[in-house]
């Protein structure tokens, strides 16, 4: 156990030492990787911010629920009581069909609309204001309402938000494609570098193997090396993104103010930054793994 | 300790180096492997250390057939040997100390414990004052001794040295042989390939002579000179 830990500490020390010896090389690779990661990273941050913005849009999303005719007041009240406590629901307003026809009449400034009709054609309705505008918020409420016998029809008044969200989804997909392409570029760069390192340490590898080094002992430093390049590149990317977002913050705020919005550009350092560091270290490891597998 | 049972060896696309040879080496032996250049001395040593597989036959180390070993067990087999290569195989990008420390780090031995053993090994070969020196700055004999220090640092029970006196003058050769004999005196089995037996002085040794695809074992004898 102690030996096992020793082996890993030793490999890490070795890697750090090699990185330090060839610091200019290390820096160059980390910069290249960092810039490579920054581009799709910024796209993600932009989309993330747009999504935040779309959630906080002041206009509330609403669901209109048309009830079956001739429901008893108690039944309606029970339905309201069931919906009200849902976390996605901000407010429930009941509009009886008599009020609805009156409103309609006012809109058409025809006071005796009711008089011309044999009976009121409008149903009783509930208007539900949702907690936010995300489509995922509306869906479960809609489903629950549709399953109720008292409910005739459910209409979500947030088509444009869905449209925005599907555009965001498209944007994210595009960013993902970019990220994948650049990830492949990153793997190529790192695995090439690791392959060069394997070549320069060929003598050491040969001797080590001859005097009893295991396969994993020989591979370990190179795998750590790949991860280190990935991590280094990730750090550069996070720093760059942080700087870029910071420098855009003020202009974006000014722009938002012009539209009476309190929108703020944010960079979720822990979420996005952490994700970038983790995935770039992993990509580095994979790249090194590929380099070592091709070597044989 | 090491026994060969009907071992034949040929490299792909070339003639047999030896056919159906059998012999055994006992614990504490001091063995010289002799033969002309190209006879297969280095190859024989590589077979013993599991570096090359035989074309046929069985090689047993401590009663264990090494061809039956799982590939993952080969590194652990090699750790039982201290190997001195014909071309040294020293690492020229690090100093003497780090060269000798390599087998220990492979076995996960680091820090003070390792440093103590490295210095002990350097001391035994008379290079304690050169621990910081780069191998390239050492003389041929010193490099050879450094290679021996690396071979013995992990206290193997068998030391295999391929032409450890190659390219050295008589005095330096004698020093090397005496050094290896000193390890043999404390119980280490020593196997040395060399073409010029005249270098061995009063050391008692056995020979394994390779000639015409056979290996003839000769019993212990006192060295000439
Ligand atoms: N890896 C190899 N592949 C193919 N042939 C080889 C290989 N290694 C050695 N040989 C051949 O096997 C023969 C024996 O080589 P070996 O190195 O064992 O001889 P040797 O007795 O040690 O010679 P020397 O005294 O010159 O060191 C030589 O003809 C050599 O060319
Ligand atoms: Mg040889």
Short mmCIF file of N, CA and C in Angstrom, two decimals, chain A residues 2-3 6-7 10 14 18 200-201 203-215 217, chain B residues 51 72 74-76 78-79 83 85 89-91 93-94 102-103 105-110 150:
data_model
loop_
_atom_site.label_atom_id
_atom_site.label_comp_id
_atom_site.label_asym_id
_atom_site.label_seq_id
_atom_site.Cartn_x
_atom_site.Cartn_y
_atom_site.Cartn_z
N UNK A 2 1.86 1.24 0.88
CA UNK A 2 2.76 2.39 0.97
C UNK A 2 3.57 2.49 -0.32
N UNK A 3 4.01 1.31 -0.80
CA UNK A 3 4.74 1.25 -2.05
C UNK A 3 3.92 1.81 -3.19
N UNK A 6 3.75 5.44 -2.93
CA UNK A 6 5.08 5.92 -3.29
C UNK A 6 5.25 6.02 -4.79
N UNK A 7 4.79 4.97 -5.47
CA UNK A 7 4.93 4.90 -6.92
C UNK A 7 4.25 6.08 -7.58
N UNK A 10 6.00 9.36 -6.73
CA UNK A 10 7.23 9.40 -7.51
C UNK A 10 6.94 9.84 -8.93
N UNK A 14 8.23 13.23 -10.72
CA UNK A 14 8.99 13.13 -11.97
C UNK A 14 8.38 14.03 -13.03
N UNK A 18 9.96 17.25 -14.88
CA UNK A 18 10.13 17.33 -16.34
C UNK A 18 9.45 18.56 -16.91
N UNK A 200 12.05 10.57 -26.38
CA UNK A 200 13.24 11.09 -25.73
C UNK A 200 13.61 10.28 -24.49
N UNK A 201 12.68 9.52 -23.96
CA UNK A 201 12.99 8.70 -22.78
C UNK A 201 13.14 7.23 -23.13
N UNK A 203 15.66 5.36 -23.88
CA UNK A 203 16.74 4.63 -23.19
C UNK A 203 16.28 4.24 -21.79
N UNK A 204 15.69 5.20 -21.11
CA UNK A 204 15.22 4.95 -19.75
C UNK A 204 14.14 3.87 -19.72
N UNK A 205 13.24 3.95 -20.69
CA UNK A 205 12.16 2.97 -20.75
C UNK A 205 12.73 1.57 -20.97
N UNK A 206 13.69 1.48 -21.88
CA UNK A 206 14.28 0.19 -22.19
C UNK A 206 14.96 -0.40 -20.96
N UNK A 207 15.81 0.39 -20.32
CA UNK A 207 16.52 -0.11 -19.13
C UNK A 207 15.53 -0.49 -18.04
N UNK A 208 14.56 0.38 -17.82
CA UNK A 208 13.60 0.12 -16.75
C UNK A 208 12.90 -1.21 -16.98
N UNK A 209 12.52 -1.44 -18.23
CA UNK A 209 11.82 -2.68 -18.54
C UNK A 209 12.74 -3.88 -18.29
N UNK A 210 14.00 -3.73 -18.69
CA UNK A 210 14.94 -4.83 -18.52
C UNK A 210 15.21 -5.16 -17.06
N UNK A 211 15.17 -4.14 -16.20
CA UNK A 211 15.48 -4.44 -14.80
C UNK A 211 14.24 -4.56 -13.94
N UNK A 212 13.11 -4.80 -14.57
CA UNK A 212 11.95 -5.23 -13.79
C UNK A 212 10.85 -4.21 -13.55
N UNK A 213 10.81 -3.15 -14.38
CA UNK A 213 9.70 -2.21 -14.23
C UNK A 213 8.45 -2.82 -14.83
N UNK A 214 7.33 -2.63 -14.18
CA UNK A 214 6.08 -3.13 -14.73
C UNK A 214 5.61 -2.17 -15.82
N UNK A 215 4.68 -2.69 -16.60
CA UNK A 215 4.05 -1.92 -17.66
C UNK A 215 3.50 -0.60 -17.11
N UNK A 217 4.27 0.98 -14.36
CA UNK A 217 5.32 1.88 -13.86
C UNK A 217 5.84 2.75 -14.99
N UNK B 51 14.65 -12.27 -20.78
CA UNK B 51 14.57 -11.15 -21.72
C UNK B 51 14.25 -11.66 -23.12
N UNK B 72 2.65 -10.63 -16.69
CA UNK B 72 2.70 -9.67 -15.59
C UNK B 72 3.72 -10.05 -14.52
N UNK B 74 6.72 -11.38 -15.20
CA UNK B 74 8.09 -11.24 -15.72
C UNK B 74 8.88 -10.11 -15.02
N UNK B 75 8.27 -8.91 -14.86
CA UNK B 75 9.04 -7.86 -14.18
C UNK B 75 9.53 -8.30 -12.80
N UNK B 76 8.70 -9.05 -12.09
CA UNK B 76 9.08 -9.46 -10.74
C UNK B 76 10.19 -10.51 -10.79
N UNK B 78 12.52 -10.47 -13.09
CA UNK B 78 13.74 -9.73 -13.42
C UNK B 78 14.33 -9.01 -12.22
N UNK B 79 13.46 -8.68 -11.27
CA UNK B 79 13.97 -7.98 -10.09
C UNK B 79 14.86 -8.87 -9.23
N UNK B 83 21.42 -7.01 -13.30
CA UNK B 83 21.95 -7.15 -14.65
C UNK B 83 22.98 -6.06 -14.97
N UNK B 85 24.81 -4.82 -18.27
CA UNK B 85 24.70 -5.03 -19.72
C UNK B 85 26.02 -4.80 -20.44
N UNK B 89 24.20 0.48 -20.63
CA UNK B 89 22.85 1.03 -20.55
C UNK B 89 22.69 1.97 -19.35
N UNK B 90 23.71 2.79 -19.14
CA UNK B 90 23.57 3.83 -18.13
C UNK B 90 22.72 4.95 -18.74
N UNK B 91 22.08 5.74 -17.88
CA UNK B 91 21.28 6.86 -18.39
C UNK B 91 22.12 8.12 -18.29
N UNK B 93 21.38 11.17 -18.88
CA UNK B 93 20.73 12.44 -18.53
C UNK B 93 20.60 12.63 -17.02
N UNK B 94 21.23 11.77 -16.26
CA UNK B 94 21.16 11.92 -14.79
C UNK B 94 22.47 11.46 -14.16
N UNK B 102 17.65 3.96 -9.79
CA UNK B 102 16.57 3.53 -10.69
C UNK B 102 15.90 2.19 -10.30
N UNK B 103 16.69 1.13 -10.04
CA UNK B 103 16.02 -0.13 -9.69
C UNK B 103 15.18 -0.02 -8.42
N UNK B 105 13.61 2.75 -7.34
CA UNK B 105 12.36 3.48 -7.58
C UNK B 105 11.38 2.59 -8.33
N UNK B 106 11.91 1.70 -9.18
CA UNK B 106 11.03 0.76 -9.88
C UNK B 106 10.31 -0.12 -8.86
N UNK B 107 10.98 -0.40 -7.77
CA UNK B 107 10.35 -1.24 -6.74
C UNK B 107 9.62 -0.41 -5.69
N UNK B 108 9.52 0.88 -5.93
CA UNK B 108 8.76 1.74 -5.02
C UNK B 108 9.53 2.11 -3.78
N UNK B 109 10.86 1.96 -3.82
CA UNK B 109 11.67 2.34 -2.65
C UNK B 109 12.24 3.73 -2.92
N UNK B 110 11.89 4.68 -2.05
CA UNK B 110 12.32 6.06 -2.28
C UNK B 110 12.82 6.66 -0.97
N UNK B 150 24.47 -0.31 -9.86
CA UNK B 150 23.04 -0.33 -10.17
C UNK B 150 22.49 -1.76 -10.12
#
